[in-house]
mmCIF file of N, CA and C in Angstrom:
data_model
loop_
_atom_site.group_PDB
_atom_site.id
_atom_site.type_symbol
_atom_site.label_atom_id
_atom_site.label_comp_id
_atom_site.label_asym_id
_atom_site.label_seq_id
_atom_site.Cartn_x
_atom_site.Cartn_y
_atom_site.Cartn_z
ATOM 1 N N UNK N 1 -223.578 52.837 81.716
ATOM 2 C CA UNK N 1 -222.939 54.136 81.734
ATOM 3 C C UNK N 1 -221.973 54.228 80.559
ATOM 4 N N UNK N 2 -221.982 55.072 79.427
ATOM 5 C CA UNK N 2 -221.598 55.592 78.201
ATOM 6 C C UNK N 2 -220.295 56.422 78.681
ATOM 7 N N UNK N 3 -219.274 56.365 78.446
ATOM 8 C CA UNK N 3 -217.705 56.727 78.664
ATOM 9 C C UNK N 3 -217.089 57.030 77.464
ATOM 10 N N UNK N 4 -216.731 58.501 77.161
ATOM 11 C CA UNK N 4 -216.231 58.418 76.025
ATOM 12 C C UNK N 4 -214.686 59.049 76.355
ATOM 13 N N UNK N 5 -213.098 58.259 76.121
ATOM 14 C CA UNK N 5 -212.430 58.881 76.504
ATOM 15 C C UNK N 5 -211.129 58.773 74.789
ATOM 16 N N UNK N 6 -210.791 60.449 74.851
ATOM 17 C CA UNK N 6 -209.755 60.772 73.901
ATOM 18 C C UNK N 6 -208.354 61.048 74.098
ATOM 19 N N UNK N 7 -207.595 60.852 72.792
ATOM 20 C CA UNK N 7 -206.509 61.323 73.058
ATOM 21 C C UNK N 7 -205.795 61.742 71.636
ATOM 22 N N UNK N 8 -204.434 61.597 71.827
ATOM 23 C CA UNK N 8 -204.047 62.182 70.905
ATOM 24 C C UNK N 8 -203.560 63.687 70.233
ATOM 25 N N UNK N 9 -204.160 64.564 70.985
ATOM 26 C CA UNK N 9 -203.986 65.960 71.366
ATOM 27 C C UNK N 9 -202.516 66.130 71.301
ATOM 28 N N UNK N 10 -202.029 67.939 70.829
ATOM 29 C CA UNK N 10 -200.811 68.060 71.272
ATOM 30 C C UNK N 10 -199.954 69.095 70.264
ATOM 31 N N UNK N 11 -199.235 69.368 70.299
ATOM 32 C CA UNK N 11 -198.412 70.641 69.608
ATOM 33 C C UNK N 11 -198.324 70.427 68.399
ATOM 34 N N UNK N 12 -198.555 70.816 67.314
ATOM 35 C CA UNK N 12 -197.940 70.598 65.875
ATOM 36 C C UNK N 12 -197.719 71.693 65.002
ATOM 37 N N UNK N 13 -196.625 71.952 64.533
ATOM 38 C CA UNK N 13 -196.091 72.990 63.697
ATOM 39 C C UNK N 13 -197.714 73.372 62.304
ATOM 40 N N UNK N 14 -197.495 74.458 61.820
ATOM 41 C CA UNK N 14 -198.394 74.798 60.827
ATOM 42 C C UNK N 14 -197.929 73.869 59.788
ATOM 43 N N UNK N 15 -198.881 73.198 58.991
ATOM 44 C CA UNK N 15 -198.545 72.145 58.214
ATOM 45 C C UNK N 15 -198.535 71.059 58.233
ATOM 46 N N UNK N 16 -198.361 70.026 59.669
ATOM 47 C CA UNK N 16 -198.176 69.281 60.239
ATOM 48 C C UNK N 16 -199.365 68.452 60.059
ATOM 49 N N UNK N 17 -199.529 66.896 60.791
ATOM 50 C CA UNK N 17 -200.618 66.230 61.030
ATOM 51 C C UNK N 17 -201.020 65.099 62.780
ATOM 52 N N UNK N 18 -201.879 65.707 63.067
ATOM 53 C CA UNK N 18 -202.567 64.763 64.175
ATOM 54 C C UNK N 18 -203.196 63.795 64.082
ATOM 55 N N UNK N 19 -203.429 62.684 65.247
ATOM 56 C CA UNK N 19 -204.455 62.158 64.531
ATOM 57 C C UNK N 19 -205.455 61.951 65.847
ATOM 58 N N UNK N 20 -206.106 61.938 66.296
ATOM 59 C CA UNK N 20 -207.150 61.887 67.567
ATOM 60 C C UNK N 20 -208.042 60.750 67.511
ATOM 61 N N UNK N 21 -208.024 60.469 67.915
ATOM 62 C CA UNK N 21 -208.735 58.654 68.956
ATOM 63 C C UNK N 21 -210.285 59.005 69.856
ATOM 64 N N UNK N 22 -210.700 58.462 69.539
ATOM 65 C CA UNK N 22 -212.021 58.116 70.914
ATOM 66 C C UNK N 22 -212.580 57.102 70.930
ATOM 67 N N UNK N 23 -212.416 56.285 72.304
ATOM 68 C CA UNK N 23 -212.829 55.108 72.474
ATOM 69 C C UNK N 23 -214.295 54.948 73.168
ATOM 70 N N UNK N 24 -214.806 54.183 73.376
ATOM 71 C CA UNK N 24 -216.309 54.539 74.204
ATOM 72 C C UNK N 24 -216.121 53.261 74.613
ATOM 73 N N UNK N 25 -216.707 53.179 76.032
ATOM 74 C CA UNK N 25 -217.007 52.372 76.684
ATOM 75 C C UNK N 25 -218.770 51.903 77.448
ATOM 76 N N UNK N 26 -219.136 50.719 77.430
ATOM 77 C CA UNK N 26 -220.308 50.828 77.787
ATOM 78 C C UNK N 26 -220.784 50.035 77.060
ATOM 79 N N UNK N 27 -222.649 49.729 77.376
ATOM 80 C CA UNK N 27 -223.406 48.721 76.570
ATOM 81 C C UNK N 27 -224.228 49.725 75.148
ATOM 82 N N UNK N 28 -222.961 49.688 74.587
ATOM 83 C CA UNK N 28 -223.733 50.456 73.153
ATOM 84 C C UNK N 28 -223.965 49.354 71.746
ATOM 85 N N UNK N 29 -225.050 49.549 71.413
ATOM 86 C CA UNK N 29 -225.654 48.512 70.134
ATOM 87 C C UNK N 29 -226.903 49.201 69.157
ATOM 88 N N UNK N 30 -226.783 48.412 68.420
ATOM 89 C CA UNK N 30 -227.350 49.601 67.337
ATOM 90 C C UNK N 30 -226.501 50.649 66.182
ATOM 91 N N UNK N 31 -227.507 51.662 65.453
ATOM 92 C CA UNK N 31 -227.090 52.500 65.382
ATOM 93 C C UNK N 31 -226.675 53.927 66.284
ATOM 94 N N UNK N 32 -225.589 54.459 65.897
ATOM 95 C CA UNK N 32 -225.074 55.388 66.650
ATOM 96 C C UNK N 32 -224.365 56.639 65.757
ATOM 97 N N UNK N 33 -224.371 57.458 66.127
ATOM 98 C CA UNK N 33 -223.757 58.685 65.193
ATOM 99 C C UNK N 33 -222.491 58.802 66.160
ATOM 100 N N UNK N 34 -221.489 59.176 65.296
ATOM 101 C CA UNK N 34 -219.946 59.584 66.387
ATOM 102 C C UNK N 34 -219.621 61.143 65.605
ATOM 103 N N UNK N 35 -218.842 61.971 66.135
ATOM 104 C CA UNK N 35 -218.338 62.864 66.034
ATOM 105 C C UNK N 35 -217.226 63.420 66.487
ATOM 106 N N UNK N 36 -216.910 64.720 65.916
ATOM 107 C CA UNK N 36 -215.756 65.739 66.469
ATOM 108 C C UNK N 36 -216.284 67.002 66.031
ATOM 109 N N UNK N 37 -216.299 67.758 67.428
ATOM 110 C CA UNK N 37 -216.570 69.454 67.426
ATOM 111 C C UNK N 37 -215.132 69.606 68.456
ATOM 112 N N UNK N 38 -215.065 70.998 68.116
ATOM 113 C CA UNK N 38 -214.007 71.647 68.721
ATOM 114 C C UNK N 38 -214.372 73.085 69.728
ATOM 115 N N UNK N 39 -213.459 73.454 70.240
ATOM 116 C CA UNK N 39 -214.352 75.052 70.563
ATOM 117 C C UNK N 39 -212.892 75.527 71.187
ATOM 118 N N UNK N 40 -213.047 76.818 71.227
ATOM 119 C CA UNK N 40 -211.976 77.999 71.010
ATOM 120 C C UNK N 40 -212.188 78.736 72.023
ATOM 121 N N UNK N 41 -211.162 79.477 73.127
ATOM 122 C CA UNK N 41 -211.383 80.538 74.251
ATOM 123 C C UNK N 41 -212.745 81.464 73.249
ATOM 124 N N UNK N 42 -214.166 81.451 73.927
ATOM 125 C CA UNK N 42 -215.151 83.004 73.836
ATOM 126 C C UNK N 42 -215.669 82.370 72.297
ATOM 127 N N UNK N 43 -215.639 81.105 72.033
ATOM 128 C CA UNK N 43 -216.389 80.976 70.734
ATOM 129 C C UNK N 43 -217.034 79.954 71.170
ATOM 130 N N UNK N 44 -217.924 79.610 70.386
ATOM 131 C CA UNK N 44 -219.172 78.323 70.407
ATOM 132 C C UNK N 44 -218.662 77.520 70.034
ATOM 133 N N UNK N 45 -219.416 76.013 70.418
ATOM 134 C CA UNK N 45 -218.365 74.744 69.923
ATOM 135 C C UNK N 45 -219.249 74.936 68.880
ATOM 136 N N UNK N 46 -218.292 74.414 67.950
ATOM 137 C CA UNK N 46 -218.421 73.848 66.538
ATOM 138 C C UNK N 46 -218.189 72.314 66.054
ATOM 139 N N UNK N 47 -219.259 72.041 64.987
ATOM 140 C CA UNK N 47 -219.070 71.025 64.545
ATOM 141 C C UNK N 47 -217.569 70.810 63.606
ATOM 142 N N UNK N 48 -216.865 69.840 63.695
ATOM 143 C CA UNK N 48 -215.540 69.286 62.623
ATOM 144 C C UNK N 48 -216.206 68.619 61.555
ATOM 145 N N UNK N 49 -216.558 67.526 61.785
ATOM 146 C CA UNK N 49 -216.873 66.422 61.482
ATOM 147 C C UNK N 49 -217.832 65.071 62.208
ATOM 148 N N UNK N 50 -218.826 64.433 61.052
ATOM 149 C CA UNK N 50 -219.177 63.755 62.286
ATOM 150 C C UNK N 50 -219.529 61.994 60.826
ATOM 151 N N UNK N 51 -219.606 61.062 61.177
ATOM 152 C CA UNK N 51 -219.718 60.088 60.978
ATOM 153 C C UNK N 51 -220.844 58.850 61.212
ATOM 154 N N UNK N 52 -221.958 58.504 60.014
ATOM 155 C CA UNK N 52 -222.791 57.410 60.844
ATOM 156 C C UNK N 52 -222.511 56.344 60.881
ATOM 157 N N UNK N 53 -223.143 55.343 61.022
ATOM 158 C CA UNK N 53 -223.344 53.647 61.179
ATOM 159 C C UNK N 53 -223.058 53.673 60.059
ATOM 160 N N UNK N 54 -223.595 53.928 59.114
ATOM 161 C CA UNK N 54 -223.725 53.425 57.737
ATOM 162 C C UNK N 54 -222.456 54.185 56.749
ATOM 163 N N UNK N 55 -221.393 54.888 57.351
ATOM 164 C CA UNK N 55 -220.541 55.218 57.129
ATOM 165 C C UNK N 55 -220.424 56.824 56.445
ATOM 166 N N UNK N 56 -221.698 57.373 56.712
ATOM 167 C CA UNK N 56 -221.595 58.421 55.796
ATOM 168 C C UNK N 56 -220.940 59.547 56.752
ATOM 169 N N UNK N 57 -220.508 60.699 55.997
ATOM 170 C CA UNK N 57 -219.654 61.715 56.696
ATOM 171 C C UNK N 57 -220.429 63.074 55.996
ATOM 172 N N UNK N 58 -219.734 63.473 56.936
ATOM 173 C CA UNK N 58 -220.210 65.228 56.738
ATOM 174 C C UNK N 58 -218.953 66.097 57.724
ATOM 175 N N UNK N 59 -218.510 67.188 56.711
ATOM 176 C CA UNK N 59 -217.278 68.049 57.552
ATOM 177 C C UNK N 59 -217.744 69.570 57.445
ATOM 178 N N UNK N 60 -217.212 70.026 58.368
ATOM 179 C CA UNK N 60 -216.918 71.290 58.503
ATOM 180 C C UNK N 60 -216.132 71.959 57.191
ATOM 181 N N UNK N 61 -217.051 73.116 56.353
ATOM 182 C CA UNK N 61 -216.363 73.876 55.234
ATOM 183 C C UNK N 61 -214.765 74.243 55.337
ATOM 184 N N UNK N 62 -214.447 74.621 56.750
ATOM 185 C CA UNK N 62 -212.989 74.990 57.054
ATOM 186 C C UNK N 62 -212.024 73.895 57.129
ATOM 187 N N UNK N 63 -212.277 72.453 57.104
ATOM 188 C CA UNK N 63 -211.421 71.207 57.485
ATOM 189 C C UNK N 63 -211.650 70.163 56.012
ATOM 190 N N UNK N 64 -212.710 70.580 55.347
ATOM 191 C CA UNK N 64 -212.996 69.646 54.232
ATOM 192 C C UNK N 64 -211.380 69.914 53.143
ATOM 193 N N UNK N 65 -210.600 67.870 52.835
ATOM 194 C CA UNK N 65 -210.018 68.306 52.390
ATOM 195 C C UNK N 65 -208.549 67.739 53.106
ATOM 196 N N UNK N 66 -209.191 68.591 54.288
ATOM 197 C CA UNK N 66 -207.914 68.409 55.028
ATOM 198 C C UNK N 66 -207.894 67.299 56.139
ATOM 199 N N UNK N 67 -208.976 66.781 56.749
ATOM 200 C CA UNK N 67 -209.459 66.120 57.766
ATOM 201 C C UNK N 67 -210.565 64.690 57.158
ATOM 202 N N UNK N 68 -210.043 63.883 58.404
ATOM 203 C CA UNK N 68 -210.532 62.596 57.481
ATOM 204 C C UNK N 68 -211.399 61.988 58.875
ATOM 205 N N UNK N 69 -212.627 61.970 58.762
ATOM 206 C CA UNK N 69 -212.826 60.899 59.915
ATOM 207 C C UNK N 69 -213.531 59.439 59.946
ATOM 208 N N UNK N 70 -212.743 58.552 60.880
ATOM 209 C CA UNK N 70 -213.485 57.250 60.296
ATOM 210 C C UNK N 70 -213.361 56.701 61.767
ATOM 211 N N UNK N 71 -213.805 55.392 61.590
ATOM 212 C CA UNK N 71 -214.473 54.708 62.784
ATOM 213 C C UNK N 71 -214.403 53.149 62.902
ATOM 214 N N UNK N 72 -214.325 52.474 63.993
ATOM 215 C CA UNK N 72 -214.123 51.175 64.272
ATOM 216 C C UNK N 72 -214.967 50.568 64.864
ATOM 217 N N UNK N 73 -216.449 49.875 64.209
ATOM 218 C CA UNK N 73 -217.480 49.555 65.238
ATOM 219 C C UNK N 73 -217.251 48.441 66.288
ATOM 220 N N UNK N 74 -216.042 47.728 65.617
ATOM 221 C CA UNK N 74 -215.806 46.557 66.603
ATOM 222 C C UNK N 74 -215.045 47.444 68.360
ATOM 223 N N UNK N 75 -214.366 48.566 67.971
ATOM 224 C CA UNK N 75 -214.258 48.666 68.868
ATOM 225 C C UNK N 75 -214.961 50.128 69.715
ATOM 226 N N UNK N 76 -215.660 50.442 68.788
ATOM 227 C CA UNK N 76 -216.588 51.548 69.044
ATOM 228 C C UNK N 76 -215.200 52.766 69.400
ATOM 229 N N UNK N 77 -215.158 52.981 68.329
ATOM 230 C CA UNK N 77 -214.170 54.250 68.571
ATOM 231 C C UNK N 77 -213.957 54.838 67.107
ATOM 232 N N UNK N 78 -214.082 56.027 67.228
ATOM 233 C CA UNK N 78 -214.019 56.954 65.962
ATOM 234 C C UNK N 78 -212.559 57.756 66.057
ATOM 235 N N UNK N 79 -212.252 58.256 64.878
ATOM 236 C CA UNK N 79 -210.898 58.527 64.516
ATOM 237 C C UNK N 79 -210.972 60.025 63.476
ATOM 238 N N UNK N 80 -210.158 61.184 64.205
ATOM 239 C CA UNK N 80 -209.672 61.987 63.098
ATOM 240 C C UNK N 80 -208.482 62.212 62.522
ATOM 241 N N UNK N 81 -208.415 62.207 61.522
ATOM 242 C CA UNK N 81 -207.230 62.435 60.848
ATOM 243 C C UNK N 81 -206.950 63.919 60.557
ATOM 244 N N UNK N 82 -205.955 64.494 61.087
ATOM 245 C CA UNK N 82 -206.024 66.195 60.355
ATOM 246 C C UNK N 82 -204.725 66.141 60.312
ATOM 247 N N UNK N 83 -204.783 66.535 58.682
ATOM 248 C CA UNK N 83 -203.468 67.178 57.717
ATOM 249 C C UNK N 83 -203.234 68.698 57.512
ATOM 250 N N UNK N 84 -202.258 69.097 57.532
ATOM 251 C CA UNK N 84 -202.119 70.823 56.648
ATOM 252 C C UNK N 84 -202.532 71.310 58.153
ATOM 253 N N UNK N 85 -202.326 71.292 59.469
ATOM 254 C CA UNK N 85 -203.240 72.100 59.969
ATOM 255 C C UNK N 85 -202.837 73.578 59.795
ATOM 256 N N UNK N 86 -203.415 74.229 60.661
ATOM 257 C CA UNK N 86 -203.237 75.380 60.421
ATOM 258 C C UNK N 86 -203.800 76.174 61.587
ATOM 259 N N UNK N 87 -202.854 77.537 62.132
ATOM 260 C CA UNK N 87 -203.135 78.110 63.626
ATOM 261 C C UNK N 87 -204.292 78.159 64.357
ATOM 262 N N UNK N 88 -205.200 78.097 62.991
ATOM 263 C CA UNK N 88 -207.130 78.419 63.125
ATOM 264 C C UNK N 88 -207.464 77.046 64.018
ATOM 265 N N UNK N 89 -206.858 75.534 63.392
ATOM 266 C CA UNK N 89 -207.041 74.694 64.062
ATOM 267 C C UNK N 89 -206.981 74.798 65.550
ATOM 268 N N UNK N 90 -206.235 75.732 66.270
ATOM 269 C CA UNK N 90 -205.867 75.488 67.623
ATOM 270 C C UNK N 90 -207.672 75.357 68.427
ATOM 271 N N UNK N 91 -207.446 74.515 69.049
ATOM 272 C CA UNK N 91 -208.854 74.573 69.866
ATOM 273 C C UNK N 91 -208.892 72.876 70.910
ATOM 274 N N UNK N 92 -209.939 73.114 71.583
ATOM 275 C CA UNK N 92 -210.296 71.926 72.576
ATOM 276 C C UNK N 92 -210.994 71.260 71.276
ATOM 277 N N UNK N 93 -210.479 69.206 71.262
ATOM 278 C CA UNK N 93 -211.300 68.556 70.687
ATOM 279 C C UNK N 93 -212.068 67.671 71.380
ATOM 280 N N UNK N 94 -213.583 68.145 71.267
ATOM 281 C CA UNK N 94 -214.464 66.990 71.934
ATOM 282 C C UNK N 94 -215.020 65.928 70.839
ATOM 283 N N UNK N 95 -214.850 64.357 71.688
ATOM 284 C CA UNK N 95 -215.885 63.541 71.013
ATOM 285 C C UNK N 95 -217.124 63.343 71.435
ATOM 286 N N UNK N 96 -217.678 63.212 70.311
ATOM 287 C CA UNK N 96 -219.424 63.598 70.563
ATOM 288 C C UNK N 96 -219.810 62.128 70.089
ATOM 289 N N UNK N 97 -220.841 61.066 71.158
ATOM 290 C CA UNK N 97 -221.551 60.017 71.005
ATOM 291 C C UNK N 97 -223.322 60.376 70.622
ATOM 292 N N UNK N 98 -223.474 60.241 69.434
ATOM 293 C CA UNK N 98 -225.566 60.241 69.945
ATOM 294 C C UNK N 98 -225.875 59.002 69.225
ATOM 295 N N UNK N 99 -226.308 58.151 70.695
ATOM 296 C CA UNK N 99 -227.211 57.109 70.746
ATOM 297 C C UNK N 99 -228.343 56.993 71.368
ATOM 298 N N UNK N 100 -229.030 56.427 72.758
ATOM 299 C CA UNK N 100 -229.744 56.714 73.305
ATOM 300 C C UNK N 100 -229.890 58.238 73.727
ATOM 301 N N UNK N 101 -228.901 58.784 74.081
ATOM 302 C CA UNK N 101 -228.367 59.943 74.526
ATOM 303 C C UNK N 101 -227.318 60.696 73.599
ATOM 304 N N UNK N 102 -226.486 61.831 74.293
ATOM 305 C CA UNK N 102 -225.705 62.567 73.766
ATOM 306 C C UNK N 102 -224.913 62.588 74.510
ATOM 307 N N UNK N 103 -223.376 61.815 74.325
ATOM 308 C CA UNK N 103 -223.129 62.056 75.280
ATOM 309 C C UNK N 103 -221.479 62.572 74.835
ATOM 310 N N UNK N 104 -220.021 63.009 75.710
ATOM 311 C CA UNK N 104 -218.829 64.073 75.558
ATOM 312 C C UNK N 104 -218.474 63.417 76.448
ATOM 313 N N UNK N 105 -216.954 63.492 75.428
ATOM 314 C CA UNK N 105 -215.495 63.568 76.044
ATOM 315 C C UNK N 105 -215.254 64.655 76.680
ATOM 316 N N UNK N 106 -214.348 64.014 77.480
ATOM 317 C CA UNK N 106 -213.674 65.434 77.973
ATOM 318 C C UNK N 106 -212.711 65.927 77.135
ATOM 319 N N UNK N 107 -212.411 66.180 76.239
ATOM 320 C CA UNK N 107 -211.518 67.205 75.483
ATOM 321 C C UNK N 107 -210.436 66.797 75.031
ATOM 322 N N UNK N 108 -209.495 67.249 74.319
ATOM 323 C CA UNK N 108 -208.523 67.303 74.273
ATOM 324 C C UNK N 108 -208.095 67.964 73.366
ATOM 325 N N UNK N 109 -206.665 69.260 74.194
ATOM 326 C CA UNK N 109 -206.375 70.017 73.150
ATOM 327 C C UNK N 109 -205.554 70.141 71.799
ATOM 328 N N UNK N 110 -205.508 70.675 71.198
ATOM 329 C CA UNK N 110 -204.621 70.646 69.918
ATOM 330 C C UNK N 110 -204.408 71.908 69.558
ATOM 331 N N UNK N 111 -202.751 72.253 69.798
ATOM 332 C CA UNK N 111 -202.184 73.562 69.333
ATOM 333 C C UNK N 111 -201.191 73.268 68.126
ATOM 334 N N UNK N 112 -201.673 74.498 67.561
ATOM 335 C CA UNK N 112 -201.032 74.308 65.833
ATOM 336 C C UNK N 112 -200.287 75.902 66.131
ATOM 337 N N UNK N 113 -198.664 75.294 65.938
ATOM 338 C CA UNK N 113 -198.029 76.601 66.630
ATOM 339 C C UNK N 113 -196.328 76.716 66.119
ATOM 340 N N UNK N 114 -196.002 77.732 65.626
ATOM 341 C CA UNK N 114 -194.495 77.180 65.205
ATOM 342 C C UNK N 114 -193.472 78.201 66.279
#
């Protein structure tokens, strides 16, 4: 059973920086893709950022720049970094696992708010 739990979430002035955690738990081996999508009251989740095995990245046009994500295979947990945020940032952050499966965090929010 695949467990993905986050944190890090939480108030930050416009400008400011977070940084968000996800750990996974479980018999995971291999390659694996990790991620971060977000989603907003009445909007679709969206992709942030997402990260492979082999270290490559890909971001969201609105966060490139500003957002950094990286990852710890020893302990199977991926990491965002977000700088400059900005009010747009406000939203639920989910971590996203695809290995055998696809599998989500439960959330965590982040308000960018002065």
């Amino acid at each position: 059973q695949v467990q993905l739990v986050e944190s890090g979430g939480g108030l930050v002035q416009p400008g400011g920086s977070l940084r968000l955690s996800c750990a996974a738990s479980g018999s995971i081996f291999g390659s694996y893709v990790m991620g971060w999508y977000r989603q907003n009251h009445g909007k679709q989740r969206e992709l942030v950022a997402v990260i492979t095995s082999g270290g490559h990245t890909d971001y969201a046009d609105s966060v490139k720049g500003r957002f950094t994500i990286s990852r710890d295979d020893a302990k199977i947990t991926v990491y965002l970094q977000m700088n400059s945020l900005k009010p747009e940032d406000t939203a639920v952050y989910y971590c996203n696992l695809r290995w055998a499966d696809i599998y989500w965090g439960q959330g965590t929010q982040v308000t960018v708010s002065s």
